[in-house]
């Protein structure tokens, strides 16, 4: 391949990750460049007269004024093709495994490595015949990428015409031609299994669809109380130690999206190691295959260069869009969007832009909106529906949700899982607060629950929320007069809410059975707890006391059902429901 | 315009253009890189070190690790070394005491360097990391049972002025061991802006336990120029990395006090007129702190490990202050010391609820510590959280109005603090002792209250 790089300027100033160069009348905004003898990678972020400002994705130590700047003539782009799944990349799609093989335990400067393996051969199976109409996004062939994922080879967007030639079934590298498209102007376009796409530009699709099917995460507090549909966007704010990362990991492990893109954006190195060590060992509950076979990891940990952290979010979402375009449901975990916003702030500060709130640039909300709007359920160019769900965690300074990233994110998401410090302190995980969290998608997903499980789902869910609100009010009173001063009927409310909190909302990520609950189990558990509440209330009205109810062995069966009944033993819950339905208490025994 | 003269590849210039605080500007130079080491000799012949913070055509901004007192615009000689700040590292650094820039101050010759390393380090490739795996027994019940420390972890101590964080970290350094292994921990100690007597305390404590021979001590004390503190933890970590990953040793790095380090950063940032984030700290404080903390860990195929225990005093005991806040977002948990407990005479005054170890979940339980450990820890947390609620309630309605169960919780809370949390400064409890103590205290509560413990575990340990 010809080297497209040519000298477009020379460095005049270096201040950390921001480099200024002179001489760039032919430089393009957002063009990818390489700087200096080490050829560290950067991107042009401002043009001013003959001055170019470049944000550099690597450490600039030892870079000197006078060093050349090489322009690529292209914007920062990622390579898309088979081999993405199971890989781990840094923020600008350099494959970290390959880098480790070539340069050891540390990420050295100026390392270049291609994102996809050029030598590996993939089994290509054509699905179109010569003469068929094919345009951008049309599926022309299939490649078994992993045991879980069938890679659908797409015509790159922007081409429209007919298939002139297509490769026979066989093994090809990603650079080899697999099809030729003759466009309407009689121009030939060769198609390989690999294409490039600029990360800051969303990939095209036909139309956005209405959201209806929930993303089943297996986390009860989420699926039952604050559901998110496939194609939705969620913000998960929480101070340190409230379990943001565990929530993200749990969803990455168990949710029913076909592809997971996990972006570790400015977070801990050991968390990525945790994923790398554990995901290959865990199996997908639906297919029994290792979870890595559906996962792409992007790791730009906190100590890796800050500009690449800014890019990592876009790198990740572009890969997600590529798989969406094949007709898959993709879930993107961005942990954490605050670190991304801080990277923006740092770069903005170095460019001496005027700051808005707390030093963040004034365009922070625009950037957040652009990012979250890349979520959605769409009709793809291939005609198949596909979706991207974004789950972005937020790390508010001091745990204070009034800060700009949380506030602006709230404007562009319709689902908000607020992680609560007090719950986390009591080791109630997931620490999703039931008073501050919300989901605006309830009525959208209720249709799905109605159709697939139970038409009572929404009303049961609302009754529980009401119960929890009642509890919060009663606790205010109890704080003043002591819980013993409350009448028994109110004590039963406190009791039922406590059972719901401990026996349903609290869910251990580290318990084999409890870590993931299928929807059928969730709805049965919900029903059992509500029935137990009603029966206890009846008993108290008939003269029994709270202590009588608490003595019942059924109570502890209800409390333990989350880990006592596995997803395969739903019938145990049916039996329990029957028992609870017949629950009677003898008063004052 | 500076006058240039060349000597052995270094480029030397005479004369500078501007001095402000620890920064100076020099013009008329060329071929100087960003983050390059600079040597400055003032009129009286005194030598100082610095690095370039910003380079432009013919111009550089240099930060001096020391006072700029004595520099003159015409007479200062500035030498650019053509390399970043480096440290000669070697096994001979153990048992020695250095200043904040890595020069020996114990009146012995400099140790023989086996390797020259850039003090800034390089980011560890996440795929090269090994997940921390070994439980460290510190002999302190509240840490071992509830905030387990793991080899390769970074676990800071969040403290306040006047709380015994020094005594605690010295005790941990003395007692830390892996059950079943003979190789102990060597200590790398970095002091940033602490008082002489604090440094003295640590050195004496290492000496008494015989650990000083296995310790490398880096001191940038309160009276040293504040800017030196920016390099001190980097020097210490560079030494630790060599010992851990080249020599296969297990290193415990104690850095105190991170608050002083961050203040030095803020000082530089303010002088440069950078746009501040919170409380005047620079927007890159998080990235900067992580470039230190993330140097802890394990690397695949290497024997050694780096476990970090940074200490920071929270201004006004405020955990939301930017320094503890950003630290907590980077480190794998935190041990929080609480003033109220300390005033009750509890040592170590480790706050039960806000303290946390993120690596605990994967490193305790069956085959690692003991099978009942995870549930026991979770139950102790839950019960202690309830104690806090009941205490708040009893303040309002009085102890007499509480239910019998709530009174049991109050008693549990008192015993938990007096017997489980409290222990002697020299007292080392084995894991079995600590677990046994936890169970003993749980028997103060009725069985039905313990929902986080399985029925089997209750049968085996409750009331035994």
Coordinates of C-alpha atoms in Angstrom, one line a residue, chain A residues 12-16 22 60-65 88 96-97 99-100 105-108 238-241 244 266-270 272-274 276-277 299 301-304 306 309 339 342 345-346 350 353 355 358 395-398 425-427 429 478-484 506 510 559-560, chain B residues 31-36 54-57 84 122-133 152 154 158 241 245 275-278 283-284 286-287 290-291 294 299-300 302 319-320 324-325 328-332 334 352-356 358 361-362 381-382 385 393 396-397 403 451-453:
Chain A
X12 CA 6.8 25.4 16.7
X13 CA 5.4 24.7 20.2
X14 CA 4.9 21.7 22.5
X15 CA 2.8 21.9 25.6
X16 CA 1.9 18.5 26.8
X22 CA 3.5 26.1 11.2
X60 CA 5.2 14.1 23.7
X61 CA 8.3 13.9 25.9
X62 CA 11.5 14.9 23.9
X63 CA 9.5 16.3 21.0
X64 CA 11.3 19.4 19.7
X65 CA 10.3 22.5 17.8
X88 CA -8.5 -5.3 22.9
X96 CA -2.8 -3.9 22.6
X97 CA -2.1 -7.7 22.4
X99 CA 1.8 -4.2 20.8
X100 CA 2.6 -6.3 23.8
X105 CA 5.0 -4.8 29.0
X106 CA 4.9 -1.0 28.5
X107 CA 3.2 0.9 25.8
X108 CA 6.1 2.6 24.1
X238 CA -22.1 7.4 41.2
X239 CA -19.4 8.5 43.5
X240 CA -16.4 6.3 43.9
X241 CA -17.1 3.0 45.5
X244 CA -20.5 1.8 38.7
X266 CA -9.6 6.7 31.7
X267 CA -10.3 4.0 34.3
X268 CA -8.2 1.5 36.2
X269 CA -5.8 -0.8 34.5
X270 CA -6.7 -3.7 36.8
X272 CA -9.5 -4.1 32.2
X273 CA -7.3 -7.0 33.4
X274 CA -10.3 -8.3 35.4
X276 CA -9.6 -9.9 30.2
X277 CA -9.1 -12.6 32.8
X299 CA -8.8 0.1 27.1
X301 CA -6.7 3.5 31.1
X302 CA -6.2 6.6 33.2
X303 CA -2.4 6.6 32.8
X304 CA -2.5 6.3 29.1
X306 CA -5.3 11.9 27.6
X309 CA -8.9 8.9 25.9
X339 CA -13.0 11.0 32.3
X342 CA -12.2 15.8 31.6
X345 CA -11.5 20.0 29.4
X346 CA -7.7 19.4 29.6
X350 CA -4.3 23.9 26.7
X353 CA -10.3 28.4 25.1
X355 CA -14.1 27.9 29.9
X358 CA -16.2 24.2 36.2
X395 CA -18.0 9.9 38.0
X396 CA -19.2 13.1 39.6
X397 CA -16.6 14.9 41.7
X398 CA -17.4 14.5 45.3
X425 CA -22.0 1.9 52.4
X426 CA -24.5 -0.7 53.7
X427 CA -23.2 -3.0 50.9
X429 CA -25.5 -3.7 45.6
X478 CA -40.2 6.3 62.4
X479 CA -37.0 8.4 62.8
X480 CA -38.9 10.7 65.1
X481 CA -41.1 8.4 67.1
X482 CA -39.4 5.0 66.7
X483 CA -40.7 2.2 64.5
X484 CA -42.5 0.6 67.4
X506 CA -30.1 -6.5 46.4
X510 CA -20.6 -12.8 43.0
X559 CA -35.9 -13.7 51.4
X560 CA -33.7 -16.5 50.2
Chain B
X31 CA 16.9 21.7 19.7
X32 CA 15.3 21.5 23.1
X33 CA 12.6 18.9 23.7
X34 CA 9.5 18.9 25.8
X35 CA 9.9 17.4 29.3
X36 CA 13.8 17.5 29.0
X54 CA 6.8 24.0 27.4
X55 CA 9.0 24.4 24.4
X56 CA 8.5 26.7 21.4
X57 CA 10.7 28.0 18.7
X84 CA 14.2 13.3 30.4
X122 CA 5.5 4.3 30.8
X123 CA 1.9 3.2 30.9
X124 CA 1.7 -0.6 31.5
X125 CA -0.1 -2.3 28.6
X126 CA -3.4 -3.5 30.1
X127 CA -3.0 -6.8 28.5
X128 CA 0.4 -7.3 30.2
X129 CA -1.1 -6.9 33.7
X130 CA -1.7 -9.8 35.9
X131 CA -4.8 -9.6 38.1
X132 CA -3.8 -9.1 41.8
X133 CA -4.3 -12.5 43.4
X152 CA -0.4 -5.6 43.7
X154 CA -3.2 0.4 45.5
X158 CA -7.6 8.7 53.9
X241 CA 9.6 -0.8 39.5
X245 CA 9.9 -6.2 37.9
X275 CA -7.6 27.4 33.9
X276 CA -8.3 25.6 37.2
X277 CA -10.9 22.9 37.8
X278 CA -12.0 22.5 41.4
X283 CA -7.9 20.0 35.3
X284 CA -5.3 17.3 34.7
X286 CA -6.8 13.1 37.8
X287 CA -4.5 12.1 34.9
X290 CA -3.2 8.2 37.9
X291 CA 0.3 8.3 36.3
X294 CA -1.3 3.1 38.1
X299 CA 3.0 -7.9 35.3
X300 CA 2.6 -11.3 33.5
X302 CA 7.5 -11.2 36.2
X319 CA -13.7 13.2 51.7
X320 CA -15.2 15.2 48.8
X324 CA -9.2 12.3 48.2
X325 CA -12.1 12.3 45.7
X328 CA -10.7 7.3 45.4
X329 CA -11.6 7.2 41.7
X330 CA -8.2 5.8 40.8
X331 CA -7.3 3.5 43.6
X332 CA -8.8 0.1 44.3
X334 CA -9.7 3.2 50.5
X352 CA -16.4 0.6 58.9
X353 CA -18.7 1.8 56.2
X354 CA -16.8 4.2 53.9
X355 CA -13.7 1.9 53.8
X356 CA -13.6 -0.4 50.9
X358 CA -12.3 -3.4 45.4
X361 CA -14.3 -9.9 46.1
X362 CA -12.0 -12.0 44.0
X381 CA -21.1 -4.5 57.1
X382 CA -24.9 -4.8 57.1
X385 CA -24.8 0.0 59.0
X393 CA -32.7 6.9 66.2
X396 CA -34.0 11.2 69.0
X397 CA -36.2 8.9 71.0
X403 CA -37.1 -2.1 70.6
X451 CA -29.7 -13.0 56.2
X452 CA -26.4 -12.6 54.4
X453 CA -25.0 -15.8 55.9

